[in-house]
mmCIF file of C-alpha atoms in Angstrom:
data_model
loop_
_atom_site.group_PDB
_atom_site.id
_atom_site.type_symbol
_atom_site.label_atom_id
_atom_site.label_comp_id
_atom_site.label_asym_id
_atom_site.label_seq_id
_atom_site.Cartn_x
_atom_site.Cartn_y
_atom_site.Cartn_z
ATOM 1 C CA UNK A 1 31.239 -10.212 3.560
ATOM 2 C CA UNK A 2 29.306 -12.651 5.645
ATOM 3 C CA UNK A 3 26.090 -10.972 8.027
ATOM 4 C CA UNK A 4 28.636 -11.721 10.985
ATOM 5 C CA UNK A 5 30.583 -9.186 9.959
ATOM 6 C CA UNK A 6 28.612 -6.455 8.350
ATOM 7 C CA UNK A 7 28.222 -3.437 10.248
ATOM 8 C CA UNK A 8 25.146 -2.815 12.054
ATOM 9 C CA UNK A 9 21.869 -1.067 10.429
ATOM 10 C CA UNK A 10 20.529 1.216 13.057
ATOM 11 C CA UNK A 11 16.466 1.376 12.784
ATOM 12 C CA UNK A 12 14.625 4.306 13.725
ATOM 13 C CA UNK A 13 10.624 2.573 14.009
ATOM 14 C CA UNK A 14 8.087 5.470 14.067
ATOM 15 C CA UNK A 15 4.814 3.854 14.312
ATOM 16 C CA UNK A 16 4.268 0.974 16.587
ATOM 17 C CA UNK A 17 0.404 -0.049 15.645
ATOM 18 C CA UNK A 18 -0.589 -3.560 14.390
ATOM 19 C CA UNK A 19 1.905 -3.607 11.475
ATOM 20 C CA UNK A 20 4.585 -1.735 13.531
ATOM 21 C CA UNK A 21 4.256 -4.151 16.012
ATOM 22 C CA UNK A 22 4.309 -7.191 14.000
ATOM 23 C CA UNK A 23 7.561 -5.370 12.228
ATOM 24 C CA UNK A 24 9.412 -5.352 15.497
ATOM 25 C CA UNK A 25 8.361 -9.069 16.585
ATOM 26 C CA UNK A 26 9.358 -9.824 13.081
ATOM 27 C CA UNK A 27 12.963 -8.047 13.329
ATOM 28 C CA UNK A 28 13.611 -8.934 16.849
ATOM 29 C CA UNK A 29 13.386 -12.688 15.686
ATOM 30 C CA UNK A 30 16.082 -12.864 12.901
ATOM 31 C CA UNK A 31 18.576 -14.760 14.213
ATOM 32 C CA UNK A 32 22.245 -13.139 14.158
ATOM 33 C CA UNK A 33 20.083 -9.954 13.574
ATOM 34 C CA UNK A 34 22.184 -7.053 10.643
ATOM 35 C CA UNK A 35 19.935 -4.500 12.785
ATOM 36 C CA UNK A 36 20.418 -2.771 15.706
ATOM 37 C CA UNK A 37 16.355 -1.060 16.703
ATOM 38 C CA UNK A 38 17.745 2.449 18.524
ATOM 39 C CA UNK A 39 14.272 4.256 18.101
ATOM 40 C CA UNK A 40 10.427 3.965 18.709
ATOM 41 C CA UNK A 41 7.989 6.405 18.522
ATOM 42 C CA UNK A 42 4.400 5.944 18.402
ATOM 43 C CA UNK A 43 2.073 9.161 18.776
ATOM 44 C CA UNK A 44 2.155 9.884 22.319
ATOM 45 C CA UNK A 45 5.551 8.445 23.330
ATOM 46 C CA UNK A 46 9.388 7.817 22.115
ATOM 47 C CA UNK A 47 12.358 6.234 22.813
ATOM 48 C CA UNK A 48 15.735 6.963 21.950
ATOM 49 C CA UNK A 49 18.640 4.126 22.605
ATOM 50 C CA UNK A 50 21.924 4.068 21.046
ATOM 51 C CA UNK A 51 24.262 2.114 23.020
ATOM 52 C CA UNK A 52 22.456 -1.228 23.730
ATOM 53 C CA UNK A 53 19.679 -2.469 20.603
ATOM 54 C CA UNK A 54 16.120 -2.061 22.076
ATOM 55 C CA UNK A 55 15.061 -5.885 23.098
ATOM 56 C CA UNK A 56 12.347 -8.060 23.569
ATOM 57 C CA UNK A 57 10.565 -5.458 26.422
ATOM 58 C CA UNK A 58 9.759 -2.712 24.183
ATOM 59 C CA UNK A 59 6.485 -2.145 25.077
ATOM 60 C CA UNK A 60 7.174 -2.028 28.867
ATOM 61 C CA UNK A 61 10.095 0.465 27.363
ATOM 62 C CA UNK A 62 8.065 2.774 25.611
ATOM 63 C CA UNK A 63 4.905 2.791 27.706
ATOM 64 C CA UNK A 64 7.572 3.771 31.067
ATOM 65 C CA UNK A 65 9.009 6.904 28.466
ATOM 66 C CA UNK A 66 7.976 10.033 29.420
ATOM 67 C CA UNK A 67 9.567 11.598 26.321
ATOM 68 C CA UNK A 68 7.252 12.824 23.757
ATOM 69 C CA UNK A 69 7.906 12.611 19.629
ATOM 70 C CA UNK A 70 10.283 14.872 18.618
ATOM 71 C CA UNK A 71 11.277 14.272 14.792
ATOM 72 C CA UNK A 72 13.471 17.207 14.591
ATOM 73 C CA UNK A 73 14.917 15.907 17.584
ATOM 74 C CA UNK A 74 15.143 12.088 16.640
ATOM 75 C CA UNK A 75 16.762 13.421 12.676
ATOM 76 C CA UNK A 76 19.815 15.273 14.971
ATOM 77 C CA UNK A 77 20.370 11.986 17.547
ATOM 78 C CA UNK A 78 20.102 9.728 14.459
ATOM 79 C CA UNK A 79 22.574 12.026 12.718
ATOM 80 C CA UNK A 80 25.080 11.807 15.707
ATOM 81 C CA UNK A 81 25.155 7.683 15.264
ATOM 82 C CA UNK A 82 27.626 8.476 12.566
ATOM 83 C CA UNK A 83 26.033 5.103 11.243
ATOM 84 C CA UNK A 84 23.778 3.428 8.189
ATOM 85 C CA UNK A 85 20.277 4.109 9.326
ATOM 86 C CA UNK A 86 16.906 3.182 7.909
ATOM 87 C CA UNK A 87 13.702 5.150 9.342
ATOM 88 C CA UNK A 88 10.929 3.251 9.024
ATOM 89 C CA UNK A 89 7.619 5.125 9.225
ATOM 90 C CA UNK A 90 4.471 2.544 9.405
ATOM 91 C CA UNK A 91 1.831 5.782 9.740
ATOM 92 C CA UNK A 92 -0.182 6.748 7.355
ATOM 93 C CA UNK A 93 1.137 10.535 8.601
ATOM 94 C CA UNK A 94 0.926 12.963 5.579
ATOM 95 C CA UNK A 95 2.926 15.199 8.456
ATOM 96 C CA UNK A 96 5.740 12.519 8.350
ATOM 97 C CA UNK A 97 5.809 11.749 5.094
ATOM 98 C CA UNK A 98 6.672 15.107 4.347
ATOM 99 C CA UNK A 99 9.814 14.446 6.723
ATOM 100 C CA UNK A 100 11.375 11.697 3.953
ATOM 101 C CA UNK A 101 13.420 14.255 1.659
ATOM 102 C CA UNK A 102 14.761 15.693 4.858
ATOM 103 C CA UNK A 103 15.843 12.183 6.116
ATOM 104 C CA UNK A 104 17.004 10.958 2.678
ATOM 105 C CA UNK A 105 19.469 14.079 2.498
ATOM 106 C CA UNK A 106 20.688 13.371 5.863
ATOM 107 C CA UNK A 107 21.422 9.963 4.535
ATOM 108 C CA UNK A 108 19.094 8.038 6.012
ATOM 109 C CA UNK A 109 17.255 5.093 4.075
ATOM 110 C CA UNK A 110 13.178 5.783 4.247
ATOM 111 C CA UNK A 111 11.353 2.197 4.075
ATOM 112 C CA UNK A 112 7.358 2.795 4.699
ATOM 113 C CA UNK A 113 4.138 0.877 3.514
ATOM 114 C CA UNK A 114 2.568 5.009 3.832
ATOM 115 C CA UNK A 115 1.150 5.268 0.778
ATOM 116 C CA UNK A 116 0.896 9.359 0.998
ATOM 117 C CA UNK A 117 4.273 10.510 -0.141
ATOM 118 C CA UNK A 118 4.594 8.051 -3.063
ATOM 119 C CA UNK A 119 0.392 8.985 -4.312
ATOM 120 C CA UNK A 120 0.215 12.731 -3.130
ATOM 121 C CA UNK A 121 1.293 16.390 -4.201
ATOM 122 C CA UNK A 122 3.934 15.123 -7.111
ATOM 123 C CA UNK A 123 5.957 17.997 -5.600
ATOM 124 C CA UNK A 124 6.738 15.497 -2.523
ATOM 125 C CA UNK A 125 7.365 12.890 -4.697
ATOM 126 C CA UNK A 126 9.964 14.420 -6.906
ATOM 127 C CA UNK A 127 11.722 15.975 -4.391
ATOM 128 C CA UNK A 128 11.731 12.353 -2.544
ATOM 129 C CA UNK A 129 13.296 11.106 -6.201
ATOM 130 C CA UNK A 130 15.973 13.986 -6.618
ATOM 131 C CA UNK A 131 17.227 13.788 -2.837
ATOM 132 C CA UNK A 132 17.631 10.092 -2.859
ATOM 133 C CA UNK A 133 19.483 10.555 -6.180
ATOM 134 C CA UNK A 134 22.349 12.950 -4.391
ATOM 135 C CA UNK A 135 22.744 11.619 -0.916
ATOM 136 C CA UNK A 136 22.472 7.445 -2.308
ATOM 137 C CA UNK A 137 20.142 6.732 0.745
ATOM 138 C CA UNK A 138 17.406 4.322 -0.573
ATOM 139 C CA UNK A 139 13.743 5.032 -0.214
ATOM 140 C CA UNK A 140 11.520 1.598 -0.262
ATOM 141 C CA UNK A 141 8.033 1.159 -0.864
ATOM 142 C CA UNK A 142 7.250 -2.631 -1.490
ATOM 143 C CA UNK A 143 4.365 -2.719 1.297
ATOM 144 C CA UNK A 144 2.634 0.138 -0.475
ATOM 145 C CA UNK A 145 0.691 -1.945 -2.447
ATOM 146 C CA UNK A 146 -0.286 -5.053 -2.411
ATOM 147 C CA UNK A 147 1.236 -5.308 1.363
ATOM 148 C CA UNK A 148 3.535 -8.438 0.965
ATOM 149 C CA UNK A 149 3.498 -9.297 -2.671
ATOM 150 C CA UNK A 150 6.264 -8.771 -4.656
ATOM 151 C CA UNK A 151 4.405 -5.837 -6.864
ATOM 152 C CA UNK A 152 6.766 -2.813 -6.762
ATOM 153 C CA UNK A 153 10.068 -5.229 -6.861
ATOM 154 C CA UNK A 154 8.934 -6.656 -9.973
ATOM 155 C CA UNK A 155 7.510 -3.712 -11.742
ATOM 156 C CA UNK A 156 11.187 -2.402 -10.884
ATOM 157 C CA UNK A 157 12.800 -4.912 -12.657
ATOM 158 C CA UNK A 158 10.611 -5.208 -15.511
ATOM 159 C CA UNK A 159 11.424 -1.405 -16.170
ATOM 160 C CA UNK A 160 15.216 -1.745 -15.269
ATOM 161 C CA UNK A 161 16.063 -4.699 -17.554
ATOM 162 C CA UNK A 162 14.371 -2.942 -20.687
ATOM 163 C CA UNK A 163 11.167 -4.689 -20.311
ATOM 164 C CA UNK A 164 8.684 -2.204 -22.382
ATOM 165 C CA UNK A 165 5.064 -2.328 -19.995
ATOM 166 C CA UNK A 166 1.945 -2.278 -21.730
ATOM 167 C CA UNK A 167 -0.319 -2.605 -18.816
ATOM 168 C CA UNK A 168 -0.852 -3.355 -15.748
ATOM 169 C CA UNK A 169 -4.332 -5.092 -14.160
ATOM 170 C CA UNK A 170 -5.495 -5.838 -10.897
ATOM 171 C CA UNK A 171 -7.933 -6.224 -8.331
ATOM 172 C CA UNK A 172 -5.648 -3.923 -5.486
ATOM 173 C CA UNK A 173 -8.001 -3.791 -2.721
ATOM 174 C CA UNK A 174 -8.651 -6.554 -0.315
ATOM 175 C CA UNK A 175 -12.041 -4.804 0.887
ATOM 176 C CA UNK A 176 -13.099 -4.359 -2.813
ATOM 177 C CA UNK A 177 -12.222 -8.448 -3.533
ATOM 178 C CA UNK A 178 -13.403 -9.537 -0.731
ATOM 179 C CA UNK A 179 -17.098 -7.530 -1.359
ATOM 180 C CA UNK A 180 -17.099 -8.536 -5.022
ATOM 181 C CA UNK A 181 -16.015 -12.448 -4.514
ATOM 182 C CA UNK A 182 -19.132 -12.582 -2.874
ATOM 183 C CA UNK A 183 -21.394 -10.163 -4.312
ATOM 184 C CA UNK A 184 -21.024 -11.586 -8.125
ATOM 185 C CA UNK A 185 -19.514 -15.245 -9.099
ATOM 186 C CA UNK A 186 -21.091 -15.384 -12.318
ATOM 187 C CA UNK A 187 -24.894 -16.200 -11.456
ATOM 188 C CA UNK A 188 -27.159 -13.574 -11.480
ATOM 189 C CA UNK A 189 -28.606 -13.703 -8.517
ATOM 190 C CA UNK A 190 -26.651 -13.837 -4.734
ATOM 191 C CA UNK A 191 -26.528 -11.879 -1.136
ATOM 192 C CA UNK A 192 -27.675 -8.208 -1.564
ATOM 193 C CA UNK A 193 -24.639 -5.908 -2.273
ATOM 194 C CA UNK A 194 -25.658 -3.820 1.283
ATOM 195 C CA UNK A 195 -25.578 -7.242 3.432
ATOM 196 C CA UNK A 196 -22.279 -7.922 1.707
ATOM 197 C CA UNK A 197 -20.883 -4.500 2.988
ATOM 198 C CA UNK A 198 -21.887 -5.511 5.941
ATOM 199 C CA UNK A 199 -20.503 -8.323 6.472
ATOM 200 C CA UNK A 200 -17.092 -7.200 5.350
ATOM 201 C CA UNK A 201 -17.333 -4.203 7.862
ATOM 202 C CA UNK A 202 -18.300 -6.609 10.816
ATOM 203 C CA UNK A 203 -15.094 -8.732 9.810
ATOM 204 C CA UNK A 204 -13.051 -5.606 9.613
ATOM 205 C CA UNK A 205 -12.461 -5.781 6.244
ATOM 206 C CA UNK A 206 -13.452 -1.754 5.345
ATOM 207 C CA UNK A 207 -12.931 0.661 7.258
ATOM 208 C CA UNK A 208 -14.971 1.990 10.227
ATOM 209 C CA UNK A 209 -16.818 4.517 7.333
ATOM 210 C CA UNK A 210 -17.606 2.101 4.277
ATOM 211 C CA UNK A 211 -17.512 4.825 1.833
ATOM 212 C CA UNK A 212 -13.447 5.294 2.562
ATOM 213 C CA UNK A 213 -13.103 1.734 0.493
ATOM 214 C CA UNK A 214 -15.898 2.424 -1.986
ATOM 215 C CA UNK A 215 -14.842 5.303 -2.981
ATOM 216 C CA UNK A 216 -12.053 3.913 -4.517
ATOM 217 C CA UNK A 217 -9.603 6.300 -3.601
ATOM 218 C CA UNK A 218 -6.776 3.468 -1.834
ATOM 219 C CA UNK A 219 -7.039 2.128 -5.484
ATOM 220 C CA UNK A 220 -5.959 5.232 -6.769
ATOM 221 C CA UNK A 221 -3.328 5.553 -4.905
ATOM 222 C CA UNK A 222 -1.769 2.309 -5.598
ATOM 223 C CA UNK A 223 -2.185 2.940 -9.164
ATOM 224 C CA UNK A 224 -0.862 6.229 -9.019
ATOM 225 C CA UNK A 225 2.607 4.984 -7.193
ATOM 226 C CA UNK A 226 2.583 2.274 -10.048
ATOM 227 C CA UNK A 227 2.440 4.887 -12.891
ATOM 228 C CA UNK A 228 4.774 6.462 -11.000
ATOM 229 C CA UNK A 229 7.603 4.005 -10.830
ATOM 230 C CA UNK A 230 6.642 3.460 -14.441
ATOM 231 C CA UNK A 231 7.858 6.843 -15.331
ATOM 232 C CA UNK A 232 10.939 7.333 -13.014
ATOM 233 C CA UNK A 233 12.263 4.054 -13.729
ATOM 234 C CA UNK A 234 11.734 4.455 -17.643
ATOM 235 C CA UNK A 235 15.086 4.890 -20.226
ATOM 236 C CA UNK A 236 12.035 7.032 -22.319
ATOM 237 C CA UNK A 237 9.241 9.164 -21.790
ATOM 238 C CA UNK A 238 6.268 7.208 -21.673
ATOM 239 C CA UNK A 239 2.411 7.791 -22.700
ATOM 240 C CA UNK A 240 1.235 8.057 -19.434
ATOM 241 C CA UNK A 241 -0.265 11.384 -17.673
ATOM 242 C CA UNK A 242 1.502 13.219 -15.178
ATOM 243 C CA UNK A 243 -0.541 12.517 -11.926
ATOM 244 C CA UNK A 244 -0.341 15.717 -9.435
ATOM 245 C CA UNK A 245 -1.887 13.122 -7.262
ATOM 246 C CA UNK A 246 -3.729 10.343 -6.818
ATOM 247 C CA UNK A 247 -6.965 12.908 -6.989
ATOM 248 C CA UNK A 248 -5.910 12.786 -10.962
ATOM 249 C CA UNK A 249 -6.802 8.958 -11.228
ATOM 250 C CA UNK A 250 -9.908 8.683 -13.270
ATOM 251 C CA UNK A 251 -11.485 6.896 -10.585
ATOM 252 C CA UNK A 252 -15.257 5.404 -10.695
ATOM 253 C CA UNK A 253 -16.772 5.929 -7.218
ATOM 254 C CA UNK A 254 -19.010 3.360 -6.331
ATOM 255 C CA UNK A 255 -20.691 5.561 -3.446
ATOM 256 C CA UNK A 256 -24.317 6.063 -4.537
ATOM 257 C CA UNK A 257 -24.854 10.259 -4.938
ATOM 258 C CA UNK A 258 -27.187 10.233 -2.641
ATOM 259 C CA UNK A 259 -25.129 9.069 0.067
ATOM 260 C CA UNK A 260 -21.930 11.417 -0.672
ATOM 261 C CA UNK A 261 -20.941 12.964 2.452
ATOM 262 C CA UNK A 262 -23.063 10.456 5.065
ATOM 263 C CA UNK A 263 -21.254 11.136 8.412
ATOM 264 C CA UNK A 264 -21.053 7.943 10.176
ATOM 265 C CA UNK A 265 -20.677 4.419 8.913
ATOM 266 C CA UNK A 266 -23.704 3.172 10.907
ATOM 267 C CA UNK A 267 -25.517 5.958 8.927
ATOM 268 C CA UNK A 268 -24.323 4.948 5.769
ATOM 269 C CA UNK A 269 -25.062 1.277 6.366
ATOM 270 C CA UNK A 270 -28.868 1.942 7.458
ATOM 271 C CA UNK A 271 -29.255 3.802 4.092
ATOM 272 C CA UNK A 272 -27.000 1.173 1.785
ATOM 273 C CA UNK A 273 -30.198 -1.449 1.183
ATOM 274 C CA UNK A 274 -31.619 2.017 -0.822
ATOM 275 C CA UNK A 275 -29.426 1.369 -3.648
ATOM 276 C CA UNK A 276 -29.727 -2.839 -3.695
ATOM 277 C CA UNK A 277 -31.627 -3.242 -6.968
ATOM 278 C CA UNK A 278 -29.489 -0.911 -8.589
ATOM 279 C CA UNK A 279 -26.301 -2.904 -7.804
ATOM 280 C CA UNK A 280 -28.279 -5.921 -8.518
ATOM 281 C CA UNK A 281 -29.182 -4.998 -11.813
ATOM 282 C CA UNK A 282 -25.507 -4.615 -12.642
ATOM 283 C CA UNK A 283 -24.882 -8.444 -11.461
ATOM 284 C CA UNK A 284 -27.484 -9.488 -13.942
ATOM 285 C CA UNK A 285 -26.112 -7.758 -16.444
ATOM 286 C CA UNK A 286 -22.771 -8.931 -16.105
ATOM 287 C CA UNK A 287 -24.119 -12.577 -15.872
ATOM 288 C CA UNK A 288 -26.016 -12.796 -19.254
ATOM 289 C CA UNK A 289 -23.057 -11.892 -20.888
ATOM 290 C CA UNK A 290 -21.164 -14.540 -18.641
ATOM 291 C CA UNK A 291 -19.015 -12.006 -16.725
ATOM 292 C CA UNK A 292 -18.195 -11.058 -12.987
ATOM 293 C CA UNK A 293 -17.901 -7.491 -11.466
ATOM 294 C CA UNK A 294 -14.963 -6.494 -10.661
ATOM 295 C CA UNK A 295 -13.127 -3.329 -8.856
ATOM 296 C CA UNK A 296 -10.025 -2.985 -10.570
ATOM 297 C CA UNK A 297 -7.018 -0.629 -11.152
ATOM 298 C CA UNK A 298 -5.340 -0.087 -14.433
ATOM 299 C CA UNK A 299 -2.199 1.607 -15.453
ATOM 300 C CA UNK A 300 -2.640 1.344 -19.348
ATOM 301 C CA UNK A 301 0.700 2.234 -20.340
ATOM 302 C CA UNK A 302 0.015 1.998 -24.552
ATOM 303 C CA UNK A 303 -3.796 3.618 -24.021
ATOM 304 C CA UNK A 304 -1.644 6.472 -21.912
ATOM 305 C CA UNK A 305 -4.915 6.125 -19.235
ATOM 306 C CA UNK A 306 -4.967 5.139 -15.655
ATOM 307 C CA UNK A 307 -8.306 4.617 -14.287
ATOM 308 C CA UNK A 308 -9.937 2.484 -10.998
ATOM 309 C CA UNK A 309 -13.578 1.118 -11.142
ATOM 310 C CA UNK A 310 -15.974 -1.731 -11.859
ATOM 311 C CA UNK A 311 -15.214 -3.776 -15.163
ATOM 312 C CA UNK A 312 -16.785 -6.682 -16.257
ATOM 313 C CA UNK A 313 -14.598 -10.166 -16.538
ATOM 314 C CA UNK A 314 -15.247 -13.411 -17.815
ATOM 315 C CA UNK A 315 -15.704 -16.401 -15.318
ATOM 316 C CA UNK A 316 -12.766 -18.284 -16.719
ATOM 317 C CA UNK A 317 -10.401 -14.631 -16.379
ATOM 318 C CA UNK A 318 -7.933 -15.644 -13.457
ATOM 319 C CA UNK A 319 -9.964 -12.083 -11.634
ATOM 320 C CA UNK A 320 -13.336 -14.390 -11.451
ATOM 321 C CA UNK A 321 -11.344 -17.867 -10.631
ATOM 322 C CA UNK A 322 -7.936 -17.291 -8.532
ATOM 323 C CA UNK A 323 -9.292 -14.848 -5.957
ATOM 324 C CA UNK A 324 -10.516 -15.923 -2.777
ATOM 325 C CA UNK A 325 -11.306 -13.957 0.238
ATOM 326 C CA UNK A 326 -9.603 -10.629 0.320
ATOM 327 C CA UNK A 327 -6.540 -11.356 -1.988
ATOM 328 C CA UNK A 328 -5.571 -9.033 -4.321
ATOM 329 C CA UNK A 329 -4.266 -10.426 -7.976
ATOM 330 C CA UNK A 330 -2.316 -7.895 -10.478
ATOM 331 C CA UNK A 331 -1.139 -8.876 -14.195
ATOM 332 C CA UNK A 332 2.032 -7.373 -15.844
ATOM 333 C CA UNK A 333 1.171 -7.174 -19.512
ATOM 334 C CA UNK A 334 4.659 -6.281 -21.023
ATOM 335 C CA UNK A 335 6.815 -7.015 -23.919
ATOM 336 C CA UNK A 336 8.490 -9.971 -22.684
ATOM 337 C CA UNK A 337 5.159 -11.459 -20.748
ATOM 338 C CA UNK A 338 3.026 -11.751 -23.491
ATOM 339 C CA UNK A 339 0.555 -12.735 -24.746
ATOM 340 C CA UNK A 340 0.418 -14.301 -21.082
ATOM 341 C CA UNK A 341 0.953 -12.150 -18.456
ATOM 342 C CA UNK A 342 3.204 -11.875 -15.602
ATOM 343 C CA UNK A 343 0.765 -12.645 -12.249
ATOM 344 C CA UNK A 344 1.403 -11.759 -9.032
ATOM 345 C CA UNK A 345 -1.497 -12.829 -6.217
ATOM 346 C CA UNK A 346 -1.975 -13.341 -2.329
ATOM 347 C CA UNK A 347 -2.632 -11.740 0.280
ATOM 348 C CA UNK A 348 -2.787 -8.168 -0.143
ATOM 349 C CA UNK A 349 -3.709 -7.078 3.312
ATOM 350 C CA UNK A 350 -3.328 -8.022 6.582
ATOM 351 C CA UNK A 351 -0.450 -6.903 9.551
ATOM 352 C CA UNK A 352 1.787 -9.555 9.070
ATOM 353 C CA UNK A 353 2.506 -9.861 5.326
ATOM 354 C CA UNK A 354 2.369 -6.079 5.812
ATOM 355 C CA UNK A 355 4.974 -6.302 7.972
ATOM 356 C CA UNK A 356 6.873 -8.763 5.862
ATOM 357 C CA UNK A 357 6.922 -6.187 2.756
ATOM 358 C CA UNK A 358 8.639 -3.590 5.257
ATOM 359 C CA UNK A 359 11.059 -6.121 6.382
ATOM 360 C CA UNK A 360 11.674 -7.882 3.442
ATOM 361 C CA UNK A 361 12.731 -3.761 2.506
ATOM 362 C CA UNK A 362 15.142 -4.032 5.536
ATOM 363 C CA UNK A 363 16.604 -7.012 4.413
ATOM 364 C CA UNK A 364 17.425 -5.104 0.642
ATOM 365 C CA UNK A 365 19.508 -2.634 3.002
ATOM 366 C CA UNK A 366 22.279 -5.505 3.767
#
């Protein structure tokens, strides 16, 4: 059937941010467009428009509405369409992501680059697995790690065509590359780790609070939706532990003790140089053995262990020589890709490659 003919895709867009914003100038611009945009919501204001697509002056739209979100409200209109629908949530709500079994069983497709529903309570997650299961609605996730890349598609397929994983590797966050391409290239000496931080922060690479990145925890979550699709996508039971949530990742925090529970990230910067020679001493370690630090993520599949932290590589491993910037790099380690692994790398961050994951979702829908 060519796209002329295919029936329209209505999309429901709840979040309207940078990467919701690049979504819609993204979808607006596919020519002889499979989608017809009926919804917007962002956290103050919504739209609702069913007969005529929502166009080019959606902000001037949505800023005029007087009509505040309404999910309840938005599941019953979106209901009425009698139509294929695809709710896109680009939050990072744990409120809405709750809302995805609901809109699954009402037959809507879920795409979202919210990484809460797929890392959280395993409750959510399950429940998100069984409804999808009975209604056929698709829930997609691409954009939930690794923004852009092609990570979850190909894990997918690995699992689905019988491919047995043994491991998978990677340097996940952007904020943790970026800090350690600089901090440690394999001479051991360099910029202080606290001016690094710094840096990063003034570039808006972290987030406003530092410790949000260092603590690892957006590692663990990634890690934990990879495990994940591991397991639910497996013909057999595999090695790996059942993660509650991504709180069950052994995860190495790289947040000195003594700065646990700093406030502000001003605070926490002022106090960061504290802790230099102590980070320092771990670069020179790594060099004499001619290594690189590394944050990384691993789902060891065979070891039955999934664990985020700083690991030593050596400076010809593709983790010390193909990253630049704030690109993330992963390795599939499987059956079939060995002893060379499978490796996916880009840009892992960033509003429009984020944007491009959700779409490129969309675009699975047709």
């Amino acid at each position: 059937m060519s796209q002329a003919t295919q029936p329209k895709i209505y999309v429901a867009v709840v979040g309207v941010g940078l990467v919701g914003s690049e979504l819609i100038s993204q979808l607006l611009s596919i020519p002889s467009s499979p989608f017809h945009l009926v919804s917007l919501s962002s956290s103050k204001r919504t739209i609702f428009q069913d007969k005529a697509p929502i166009g080019a002056d959606w902000k001037s739209l949505l800023d005029s509405s007087s009509e505040k979100p309404d999910f309840e409200k938005l599941t019953q209109n979106l209901a009425k369409l009698n139509q294929r629908v695809a709710v896109v949530d680009n939050t990072s709500s744990e409120e809405i992501a709750t809302l995805y079994p609901k809109w699954l069983q009402a037959g809507f497709n879920v795409i979202t680059p919210n990484k809460k529903a797929y890392s959280g309570d395993d409750g959510l997650y399950e429940a998100i697995i069984t409804t999808s299961k009975a209604s056929g609605a698709k829930f997609l996730n691409e954009a939930t790690v690794g923004a852009g890349l092609p990570v979850i598609s190909t894990l997918k397929e690995l699992v689905a065509t019988g491919d047995k994983i043994d491991k998978i590797e990677g340097v996940f966050s952007g904020t943790m590359s970026y800090i350690f391409n600089e901090f440690s290239t394999g001479k051991a000496d360099g910029p202080k780790f606290s001016e690094v931080v710094k840096v990063a922060r003034e570039k808006g690479y972290t987030e406003p609070h530092p410790a949000d990145d260092l603590n690892g925890f957006d590692v663990a979550r990634k890690l934990t939706i990879l495990s994940r699709t591991i397991s639910s996508g497996s013909a057999t039971s595999t090695s790996l532990p059942n993660l509650k949530s991504f709180a069950a990742v052994k995860t190495a925090s790289l947040i000195p003790s003594a700065l646990e529970g700093i406030p502000t990230g001003d605070e926490f910067i002022a106090r960061l140089p504290e802790f230099d020679d102590e980070f320092a001493k771990l670069r020179t370690e790594a060099s004499a053995e001619g290594k690189v630090l590394r944050f990384v993520g691993v789902v060891d599949v065979s070891g039955g262990q999934v664990r985020a932290g700083l690991e030593k590589y050596p400076t010809s491993h593709p983790f010390a020589t193909s990253l630049g910037g704030s690109d993330n790099i992963i390795m599939f380690h499987t059956e079939r890709y060995s002893p060379r692994p499978l490796i996916v790398q880009g840009a892992g961050a960033g509003a429009a490659v984020t944007a491009m994951g959700v779409l490129g979702d969309l675009l699975k829908l047709i």
